[in-house]
Coordinates of C-alpha atoms (C1' of nucleotides) in Angstrom, one line a residue:
Chain A
M1 CA 114.8 86.4 93.6
E2 CA 114.6 86.5 97.6
T3 CA 111.4 86.5 99.1
V4 CA 110.3 89.2 100.8
I5 CA 109.4 88.6 104.2
T6 CA 108.2 91.4 106.4
R7 CA 106.3 91.9 109.7
F8 CA 104.2 93.7 111.7
A9 CA 105.7 94.0 115.3
P10 CA 102.8 95.6 117.4
S11 CA 103.1 96.0 121.2
P12 CA 99.9 94.9 123.3
T13 CA 99.6 98.3 125.1
G14 CA 95.7 99.2 123.8
Y15 CA 93.6 98.4 121.0
L16 CA 94.7 98.5 117.0
H17 CA 94.7 102.0 116.3
I18 CA 94.3 103.6 113.1
G19 CA 98.2 104.3 112.5
G20 CA 99.3 100.9 113.8
A21 CA 96.4 99.1 111.1
R22 CA 98.3 101.4 108.0
T23 CA 101.5 99.7 109.4
A24 CA 100.4 96.4 109.2
L25 CA 98.7 96.9 106.0
F26 CA 101.7 98.6 104.7
N27 CA 103.6 95.5 105.3
W28 CA 101.1 92.6 104.6
L29 CA 100.4 94.3 100.9
Y30 CA 104.1 94.8 100.2
A31 CA 104.5 90.9 101.3
R32 CA 101.5 90.2 99.2
N33 CA 102.2 92.4 95.9
R34 CA 105.8 90.3 96.0
N35 CA 104.6 87.3 96.8
G36 CA 106.4 87.1 100.2
K37 CA 105.7 86.0 103.6
F38 CA 104.3 88.4 106.5
I39 CA 104.8 87.8 110.0
L40 CA 102.8 88.9 112.6
R41 CA 104.8 89.3 116.3
I42 CA 103.7 90.8 119.5
E43 CA 106.3 93.0 121.1
N44 CA 105.5 92.3 124.8
T45 CA 108.8 92.9 126.4
D46 CA 107.4 95.6 128.3
L47 CA 105.5 93.3 130.7
Q48 CA 104.1 96.1 133.1
R49 CA 102.3 97.7 130.2
S50 CA 101.8 94.7 128.3
T51 CA 98.1 93.0 128.3
K52 CA 96.1 90.1 127.0
E53 CA 93.3 92.0 126.3
S54 CA 95.5 94.1 123.8
T55 CA 96.6 91.1 122.3
E56 CA 93.3 89.7 121.5
A57 CA 92.3 93.0 120.4
I58 CA 95.1 93.0 117.5
F59 CA 94.4 89.8 116.4
E60 CA 90.7 91.1 116.4
G61 CA 91.2 93.9 114.2
L62 CA 93.5 92.2 111.9
T63 CA 91.4 89.2 111.7
W64 CA 88.2 91.9 110.8
L65 CA 90.7 93.8 108.4
G66 CA 91.3 90.9 106.7
I67 CA 95.1 90.9 107.3
D68 CA 96.3 87.5 107.4
W69 CA 99.7 86.4 108.6
D70 CA 101.5 83.5 107.2
E71 CA 104.1 83.3 110.4
G72 CA 103.2 83.9 114.2
P73 CA 102.2 85.1 116.0
Y74 CA 105.4 85.3 117.8
F75 CA 105.5 86.6 121.5
Q76 CA 108.9 88.1 122.7
T77 CA 108.1 87.1 126.1
D78 CA 108.9 83.5 124.7
R79 CA 112.1 84.4 123.4
F80 CA 114.0 85.8 126.5
D81 CA 116.6 82.9 126.5
L82 CA 117.6 83.6 122.7
Y83 CA 117.9 87.4 123.5
K84 CA 120.6 86.4 126.2
E85 CA 122.1 84.4 123.6
Y86 CA 122.2 86.9 121.6
A87 CA 123.6 89.6 124.0
Q88 CA 126.5 87.2 125.6
K89 CA 127.5 87.1 122.1
L90 CA 128.1 90.7 122.0
F91 CA 129.5 90.6 125.2
D92 CA 132.2 88.2 124.0
A93 CA 133.0 90.0 121.0
G94 CA 133.8 93.5 123.1
R95 CA 130.8 95.0 121.4
A96 CA 128.7 94.9 125.0
Y97 CA 129.6 95.9 128.7
Y98 CA 127.8 96.1 132.0
C99 CA 126.6 99.2 133.7
R100 CA 126.2 100.2 136.8
C101 CA 125.0 103.7 136.8
T102 CA 121.5 104.0 138.6
P103 CA 118.1 105.4 136.5
E104 CA 118.8 108.5 139.2
E105 CA 122.6 108.9 137.8
L106 CA 121.4 108.9 134.4
E107 CA 118.5 111.3 134.9
A108 CA 121.1 113.7 136.6
K109 CA 123.6 113.3 133.9
R110 CA 121.2 113.7 130.8
K111 CA 119.8 117.1 132.5
I112 CA 123.6 118.2 133.2
S113 CA 124.5 117.7 129.8
L114 CA 121.1 118.4 128.1
E115 CA 122.0 122.3 129.7
R116 CA 125.2 122.1 128.4
D117 CA 125.0 121.9 125.2
G118 CA 121.4 120.3 124.4
K119 CA 122.7 117.1 124.1
V120 CA 121.2 113.6 125.8
K121 CA 123.4 110.9 125.4
Y122 CA 125.1 108.4 128.0
D123 CA 128.9 109.9 128.9
G124 CA 130.2 106.3 128.6
T125 CA 131.0 106.1 132.4
C126 CA 131.0 102.3 132.7
R127 CA 132.7 101.5 129.4
G128 CA 136.2 100.1 129.9
K129 CA 135.5 99.6 133.3
E130 CA 134.8 95.8 132.6
L131 CA 132.4 95.2 135.1
S132 CA 131.0 91.8 135.5
P133 CA 127.8 91.3 135.7
G134 CA 125.4 91.3 138.9
D135 CA 122.0 92.5 139.9
D136 CA 122.5 96.0 140.0
T137 CA 123.9 95.9 136.4
V138 CA 122.3 96.8 132.6
L139 CA 124.0 95.4 129.9
R140 CA 124.5 98.1 127.2
F141 CA 125.8 98.1 124.0
A142 CA 129.3 99.5 122.9
A143 CA 128.5 101.7 119.9
D144 CA 131.0 103.0 117.0
P145 CA 132.0 106.1 118.4
S146 CA 133.0 107.6 115.4
G147 CA 132.5 107.2 111.8
N148 CA 128.9 107.8 110.6
T149 CA 125.9 105.0 109.9
P150 CA 124.2 105.4 106.4
L151 CA 120.8 105.0 105.9
N152 CA 119.4 104.0 102.5
D153 CA 115.6 104.4 103.2
K154 CA 112.9 103.2 100.6
V155 CA 111.0 106.1 100.9
K156 CA 112.9 108.7 102.5
G157 CA 116.4 108.3 100.3
G158 CA 119.6 108.3 102.0
I159 CA 120.3 109.7 105.7
I160 CA 123.6 109.8 107.2
F161 CA 123.7 109.6 111.2
N162 CA 126.6 110.7 112.6
N163 CA 127.8 108.0 115.0
E164 CA 128.8 110.4 118.0
D165 CA 124.9 111.3 118.6
I166 CA 124.5 107.2 119.3
D167 CA 124.9 106.7 122.6
D168 CA 125.8 103.4 124.2
F169 CA 122.3 102.4 124.6
I170 CA 121.1 99.7 127.4
I171 CA 120.4 96.5 125.7
L172 CA 119.4 94.2 128.8
R173 CA 117.9 95.8 131.7
R174 CA 118.4 95.4 134.9
D175 CA 116.2 92.2 135.6
G176 CA 117.6 90.7 132.2
T177 CA 114.8 91.6 129.7
P178 CA 115.9 93.1 126.4
T179 CA 114.8 96.4 125.5
Y180 CA 113.4 97.3 122.3
N181 CA 116.1 98.4 120.2
F182 CA 117.9 95.1 120.7
A183 CA 115.0 92.9 120.8
V184 CA 113.6 93.9 117.4
V185 CA 117.2 93.0 115.8
I186 CA 117.5 89.8 117.1
D187 CA 114.0 88.7 115.9
D188 CA 114.2 90.3 112.9
V189 CA 117.7 88.6 112.4
T190 CA 116.4 85.0 113.2
M191 CA 112.9 85.5 111.7
N192 CA 114.9 86.8 108.4
V193 CA 112.9 89.9 107.9
N194 CA 114.7 91.3 105.0
T195 CA 112.1 94.7 104.4
V196 CA 111.0 96.4 107.6
I197 CA 108.3 98.7 106.7
R198 CA 107.4 101.1 110.1
G199 CA 106.4 104.5 111.0
D200 CA 109.1 107.3 110.5
D201 CA 108.9 107.7 114.1
H202 CA 111.7 104.9 114.3
V203 CA 113.8 106.5 112.1
S204 CA 116.3 108.0 114.8
N205 CA 116.5 104.1 116.1
T206 CA 117.7 103.1 112.8
P207 CA 121.1 103.5 112.9
K208 CA 121.1 102.0 116.7
Q209 CA 119.5 98.9 115.2
I210 CA 121.6 99.0 112.4
Q211 CA 124.9 99.4 114.3
I212 CA 123.5 96.0 116.0
Y213 CA 123.4 94.3 112.6
K214 CA 126.9 94.7 111.9
A215 CA 128.1 93.8 115.1
L216 CA 126.8 90.5 114.9
G217 CA 127.9 90.3 111.2
A218 CA 124.3 90.1 110.2
A219 CA 122.8 91.2 106.8
V220 CA 120.8 95.0 107.2
P221 CA 117.4 94.6 105.9
A222 CA 115.8 96.8 103.9
F223 CA 114.0 100.0 105.8
A224 CA 110.7 101.6 104.5
H225 CA 109.8 104.6 107.0
A226 CA 106.2 105.7 106.0
P227 CA 105.5 109.3 107.1
M228 CA 102.9 109.5 110.4
V229 CA 99.0 109.8 110.3
L230 CA 98.1 113.0 112.2
G231 CA 94.8 114.1 114.1
K232 CA 92.9 117.2 112.8
D233 CA 95.2 119.8 114.3
K234 CA 98.3 118.0 112.8
S235 CA 99.4 116.6 115.8
R236 CA 100.3 113.0 116.5
L237 CA 97.1 111.3 116.5
S238 CA 95.5 110.2 120.0
K239 CA 92.1 109.6 121.1
R240 CA 91.2 113.3 121.2
H241 CA 91.0 113.0 117.7
G242 CA 88.1 110.6 118.1
A243 CA 87.5 107.1 117.0
M244 CA 90.7 105.5 116.6
S245 CA 90.7 101.8 117.1
V246 CA 89.8 100.0 114.2
T247 CA 87.4 98.0 115.9
A248 CA 85.5 101.4 116.6
Y249 CA 85.1 101.4 113.1
R250 CA 83.4 98.0 112.8
E251 CA 80.8 99.3 115.1
M252 CA 80.1 102.5 113.4
G253 CA 79.1 100.5 110.6
Y254 CA 82.3 100.5 108.3
L255 CA 83.6 98.2 106.0
P256 CA 86.9 96.4 105.9
E257 CA 87.4 97.4 102.5
A258 CA 86.5 100.8 102.9
L259 CA 89.3 101.3 106.0
I260 CA 91.4 99.6 103.9
N261 CA 91.5 101.5 100.7
Y262 CA 91.3 104.6 102.9
L263 CA 94.3 104.2 105.6
V264 CA 96.7 103.0 102.1
R265 CA 95.6 105.7 100.4
L266 CA 96.3 108.0 103.0
G267 CA 100.7 108.0 102.3
W268 CA 100.8 106.2 99.2
S269 CA 98.7 107.0 96.0
Y270 CA 98.6 105.4 92.8
G271 CA 98.2 108.1 90.3
D272 CA 94.4 109.6 90.9
Q273 CA 93.1 106.3 91.5
E274 CA 91.1 106.7 95.0
F275 CA 89.2 103.5 94.6
F276 CA 90.9 100.2 95.5
T277 CA 89.5 96.8 95.9
R278 CA 91.1 94.4 97.9
G279 CA 92.8 92.9 95.0
D280 CA 93.7 96.3 93.2
L281 CA 95.4 97.1 96.8
I282 CA 97.4 93.9 96.5
E283 CA 98.5 94.3 92.7
K284 CA 99.3 97.6 92.9
F285 CA 100.8 98.3 95.8
S286 CA 104.3 99.6 95.8
L287 CA 107.0 100.9 98.1
E288 CA 108.2 103.7 95.4
H289 CA 104.9 105.1 95.8
I290 CA 104.6 106.0 99.6
G291 CA 104.7 109.7 100.2
R292 CA 107.6 111.4 102.3
S293 CA 105.1 113.7 104.4
A294 CA 103.0 113.3 107.0
G295 CA 99.1 112.8 106.3
V296 CA 95.9 114.0 108.5
F297 CA 93.2 111.6 109.1
D298 CA 89.6 112.4 107.3
P299 CA 86.8 111.1 109.0
D300 CA 84.7 112.7 105.9
K301 CA 86.9 111.1 103.3
L302 CA 86.6 107.9 104.9
L303 CA 82.9 108.2 105.4
A304 CA 82.0 108.8 101.5
L305 CA 84.9 106.0 100.8
N306 CA 82.6 103.7 102.7
G307 CA 79.5 105.0 100.7
E308 CA 81.4 104.1 97.7
H309 CA 82.4 100.5 98.8
I310 CA 79.0 100.1 100.3
R311 CA 77.3 101.0 96.7
S312 CA 79.8 98.1 95.4
T313 CA 79.1 95.7 97.4
P314 CA 76.3 92.8 96.4
V315 CA 72.7 93.7 97.9
S316 CA 73.0 90.0 98.9
E317 CA 76.4 90.4 101.2
L318 CA 75.5 93.7 102.7
A319 CA 72.1 92.1 104.0
E320 CA 74.0 89.3 105.9
R321 CA 76.5 92.1 106.8
L322 CA 73.8 94.6 107.9
I323 CA 72.2 92.0 110.3
P324 CA 74.5 92.2 113.6
F325 CA 73.2 96.3 112.9
L326 CA 69.3 95.7 113.0
E327 CA 69.7 93.4 115.9
K328 CA 71.1 96.4 117.9
R329 CA 67.8 97.7 117.5
G330 CA 66.1 94.5 118.5
I331 CA 65.2 93.4 115.3
H332 CA 65.3 89.9 114.5
E333 CA 66.0 89.2 110.6
T334 CA 67.1 86.7 108.7
P335 CA 68.9 86.6 105.7
G336 CA 66.0 86.3 102.5
P337 CA 64.4 88.1 99.8
Y338 CA 62.4 90.7 102.0
L339 CA 65.6 91.8 103.2
E340 CA 67.5 92.2 100.4
K341 CA 65.0 93.8 98.9
A342 CA 64.7 96.9 101.4
V343 CA 68.4 96.8 101.4
E344 CA 68.8 97.2 97.7
T345 CA 66.3 100.5 98.6
L346 CA 69.1 101.8 100.7
V347 CA 72.2 101.1 99.5
Q348 CA 72.4 104.7 97.7
R349 CA 71.3 106.4 100.8
S350 CA 73.6 104.8 102.9
K351 CA 77.4 105.8 104.1
T352 CA 77.8 103.4 106.9
L353 CA 75.7 99.6 107.6
E354 CA 74.8 102.0 110.8
E355 CA 73.0 104.1 108.7
M356 CA 71.5 102.0 107.0
A357 CA 69.9 99.9 109.6
E358 CA 68.6 103.2 111.1
S359 CA 66.7 103.9 108.3
A360 CA 65.6 100.3 107.5
V361 CA 63.9 99.9 111.0
F362 CA 60.5 101.0 109.4
Y363 CA 60.5 97.8 107.2
F364 CA 60.7 95.5 110.3
S365 CA 58.8 97.5 112.9
D366 CA 54.9 96.4 113.3
T367 CA 54.2 100.0 114.4
V368 CA 55.6 103.5 112.5
A369 CA 57.0 106.0 114.9
Y370 CA 56.7 109.3 113.6
D371 CA 59.3 111.7 113.4
E372 CA 57.5 114.4 115.3
K373 CA 58.5 117.2 112.6
A374 CA 57.6 114.8 109.5
A375 CA 54.1 114.1 111.4
A376 CA 53.7 118.0 112.4
K377 CA 54.8 119.1 108.8
C378 CA 53.1 116.1 106.8
L379 CA 50.0 114.7 108.5
K380 CA 48.0 117.7 108.4
P381 CA 44.2 117.7 108.0
D382 CA 44.6 118.4 104.3
A383 CA 46.4 115.6 103.7
A384 CA 43.6 113.1 104.9
E385 CA 41.6 113.3 101.5
P386 CA 44.2 112.3 99.4
V387 CA 45.6 109.4 101.5
R388 CA 41.6 108.1 102.4
V389 CA 41.1 107.9 98.2
L390 CA 44.6 105.9 98.1
I391 CA 43.3 103.4 100.5
E392 CA 40.4 102.9 98.5
R393 CA 41.8 102.9 95.5
L394 CA 45.2 100.5 96.8
E395 CA 42.5 98.0 98.0
D396 CA 41.0 96.7 95.0
M397 CA 44.4 96.3 93.8
E398 CA 45.9 92.6 93.4
D399 CA 49.2 93.3 92.1
F400 CA 51.5 95.9 93.8
D401 CA 54.1 96.1 90.8
E402 CA 55.6 99.2 89.8
K403 CA 53.2 100.1 86.9
S404 CA 50.1 99.5 88.6
L405 CA 51.1 101.6 91.5
E406 CA 51.9 104.4 89.3
D407 CA 48.4 103.8 87.9
A408 CA 46.9 104.1 91.4
F409 CA 48.7 107.3 92.4
K410 CA 47.8 108.6 88.8
D411 CA 43.9 108.0 89.8
V412 CA 44.3 109.5 93.2
M413 CA 46.5 112.5 91.6
E414 CA 43.4 113.1 89.3
K415 CA 40.5 112.4 91.9
T416 CA 42.1 114.8 94.6
G417 CA 43.2 117.8 91.9
L418 CA 46.8 117.2 94.0
K419 CA 50.2 117.0 92.6
L420 CA 52.7 113.8 93.5
G421 CA 53.9 115.5 95.7
K422 CA 51.8 116.2 97.4
I423 CA 50.1 112.8 98.1
A424 CA 53.7 111.4 98.3
Q425 CA 55.0 113.5 101.3
P426 CA 52.2 112.0 103.6
V427 CA 52.2 108.6 102.2
R428 CA 56.3 108.3 102.9
V429 CA 55.7 109.9 106.5
A430 CA 52.9 107.2 107.0
L431 CA 54.4 104.2 105.8
T432 CA 58.1 105.1 107.2
G433 CA 57.4 107.6 109.8
R434 CA 60.2 110.3 108.1
T435 CA 60.2 112.7 105.3
A436 CA 63.3 110.9 103.9
S437 CA 63.3 107.5 102.7
P438 CA 63.3 105.3 99.0
G439 CA 60.8 106.0 96.8
I440 CA 57.2 105.7 97.7
F441 CA 56.5 102.7 95.1
E442 CA 59.8 101.0 96.1
I443 CA 58.7 100.9 99.6
V444 CA 54.6 99.9 98.6
G445 CA 55.6 97.3 96.7
I446 CA 58.3 95.8 99.4
L447 CA 56.0 96.2 102.6
G448 CA 52.9 94.8 100.8
K449 CA 48.9 95.6 100.4
D450 CA 48.2 94.7 104.1
K451 CA 50.8 96.3 105.7
V452 CA 50.8 99.8 103.4
I453 CA 46.9 99.3 104.0
R454 CA 47.3 99.0 107.8
R455 CA 50.0 101.9 108.1
L456 CA 47.6 104.5 105.6
S457 CA 45.0 103.9 108.0
D458 CA 46.7 104.3 111.2
A459 CA 48.0 107.6 109.9
L460 CA 44.1 108.5 108.9
E461 CA 43.5 108.0 112.4
F462 CA 46.8 110.3 113.8
I463 CA 45.0 113.1 111.4
E464 CA 41.7 113.0 112.6
S465 CA 42.9 112.6 116.3
S466 CA 45.5 115.1 116.1
S467 CA 43.1 118.0 114.3
Chain B
rG1 C1' 118.5 122.7 123.5
rU2 C1' 120.3 118.8 119.9
rC3 C1' 119.8 115.3 116.1
rC4 C1' 116.4 113.8 111.8
rC5 C1' 112.7 114.1 108.4
rC6 C1' 108.7 117.1 105.7
rA7 C1' 106.5 121.2 102.9
rU8 C1' 101.3 121.5 95.8
rC9 C1' 93.9 123.9 97.2
rG10 C1' 91.0 123.2 104.4
rU11 C1' 92.1 117.9 103.8
rC12 C1' 94.0 113.6 100.7
rU13 C1' 97.3 113.7 96.4
rA14 C1' 99.2 113.7 91.4
rG15 C1' 103.0 116.4 89.0
rC16 C1' 109.0 116.9 91.1
rC17 C1' 113.8 111.6 90.6
rC18 C1' 114.6 112.4 84.0
rG19 C1' 113.2 121.3 84.3
rG20 C1' 109.7 123.8 79.2
rU21 C1' 103.2 119.5 77.0
rC22 C1' 100.8 123.2 84.6
rC23 C1' 98.3 130.6 84.5
rA24 C1' 99.3 123.6 88.3
rG25 C1' 95.3 117.5 87.4
rG26 C1' 92.1 114.4 90.5
rA27 C1' 89.5 113.2 95.0
rC28 C1' 86.8 115.0 99.9
rA29 C1' 84.6 118.7 102.3
rC30 C1' 82.1 123.4 100.5
rC31 C1' 78.8 126.6 97.4
rG32 C1' 75.4 126.5 92.5
rG33 C1' 72.4 123.9 88.9
rC34 C1' 70.3 119.7 86.4
rC35 C1' 67.7 114.6 87.5
rU36 C1' 63.3 114.4 90.7
rU37 C1' 57.7 112.2 94.5
rU38 C1' 61.3 113.2 99.4
rC39 C1' 66.5 111.8 100.8
rA40 C1' 70.5 110.0 98.7
rC41 C1' 72.7 108.0 94.1
rG42 C1' 74.3 110.4 89.4
rC43 C1' 75.9 114.5 86.1
rC44 C1' 77.0 119.1 85.4
rG45 C1' 79.4 123.7 87.0
rG46 C1' 82.1 126.8 90.7
rC47 C1' 85.6 128.1 95.2
rG48 C1' 90.4 126.9 96.7
rA49 C1' 97.0 125.5 96.3
rC50 C1' 103.2 125.2 94.0
rA51 C1' 104.8 128.4 102.4
rG52 C1' 108.9 132.7 102.0
rG53 C1' 113.4 134.8 99.8
rG54 C1' 117.9 133.7 97.2
rG55 C1' 120.1 131.4 93.0
rU56 C1' 120.9 128.5 88.9
rU57 C1' 118.8 128.3 83.2
rC58 C1' 116.8 130.9 77.6
rA59 C1' 112.8 128.5 81.2
rA60 C1' 111.5 126.0 87.9
rA61 C1' 105.8 123.4 91.5
rU62 C1' 110.2 120.7 89.4
rC63 C1' 117.5 121.4 90.5
rC64 C1' 120.9 124.1 94.8
rC65 C1' 121.0 127.4 98.9
rC66 C1' 118.7 130.3 103.4
rU67 C1' 114.5 131.3 106.4
rU68 C1' 109.7 130.4 108.3
rG69 C1' 106.5 126.5 109.7
rG70 C1' 105.1 121.4 110.9
rG71 C1' 106.2 116.5 112.8
rG72 C1' 109.3 113.0 114.9
rA73 C1' 113.4 111.1 118.0
rC74 C1' 116.5 111.8 122.1
rG75 C1' 113.8 105.8 128.5
rC76 C1' 115.9 99.9 132.4
rC77 C1' 108.6 102.2 126.5
rA78 C1' 107.4 100.3 121.8

RNA sequence: GUCCCCAUCGUCUAGCCCGGUCCAGGACACCGGCCUUUCACGCCGGCGACAGGGGUUCAAAUCCCCUUGGGGACGCCA
């Protein structure tokens, strides 16, 4: 069977966004699933808008997501000679002609025809004039004037375009650079791309491209147009909808595995399964299960999924990935048992690494910063007694294992006549500064005798001084 | 305006191709409850959809048509 060759061809005019990442993912996954080849190509024929920074950002985003490419990156700017060569072929074959209409004239024509019959199509003024190339000419493709161009889309099914709706579009600009609809085809032909997976905002370009393939006598690839990703208001995704760049999610503490899982699942399904590892995705991905309708990006679901991925990631690995987030808070921690134990207590309570780092601060700081409300609620005078008793009891202890801690707290309960809840909350605030935290025994065990007693004493002091 | 696509819970979706097993299943969110030293996790339960109208058929979420709604494309952008 023929080797599947797919590609991701972004234009470097901004960061890698959610929608682009999903397209990349679909192509990559399909290639991996079919044991094919995945190519990365940068479509930078628009010299004005393409930037080096955007190109770097795209590489960075893809790399973080774990999307690797087998070939490329290719840059269209390195291939201008090739486009000219193919343009010449079309010209020689009578399938392209020079046009001298100015942008202003075209604009006027568009306006008139739009008013007349609602159609916006080049009227073919220069077709048949046999103009020769010059500074003031563009090269246009001579499209089929009649008949139709069928597209057999892998996800949309069959679509038939009337050739009368397809105009003689420009393939080489006045400055000799190729336009998108022409360059993609030349690239895909010369790179042997046989499966084009892209957003369905490209469907209406497809018949134009198919005509180029045919005019060139090249094999038409399989097309799969995936539905769009929309924002909450069902309009096309944009900055208005919040964080849209892939790297923004990295910064917010999302795991690439989770983003991938979410993005792929948005528009593709595998029965009722929601959770997928990278391996699952590669194994199970198929074009047949890409949906036909557009989907709304739901940050809540992504967040929930991220929590799930965190819970299924080995603690040692999480610990390592957490370090940058601790650094951001001025905490310089190295991998090791202490970090890992701390992480272990936070896994179920964290939906992002960012959140985990925030909750982990008390494990690493010298003094505890009390949350105002927490202190007001729990570090009141009536908390002094149990805290004092606990300190005394703890001071006599050698081992801080769970069993002996439990006994210690029981003793405090007996001596003070208080329920565990009444004792645990003040202690929790004394140790962490907050009312919500991992289990008290866990924390005490990890922090160790010295830190625990110091923090309890600090709290006692706080209670006394503020009463 | 013209062309194209789409249409199941608020959202992502299963089911649709090969009509009956669907008074429509799962997930997120939301609301209850259980567990419990807090918060989570986990578990149990609830709320909640086949856009509307016509056909076809013994039978339609599933097939056909229309309407409506949404999206996309109409660039010397990609």
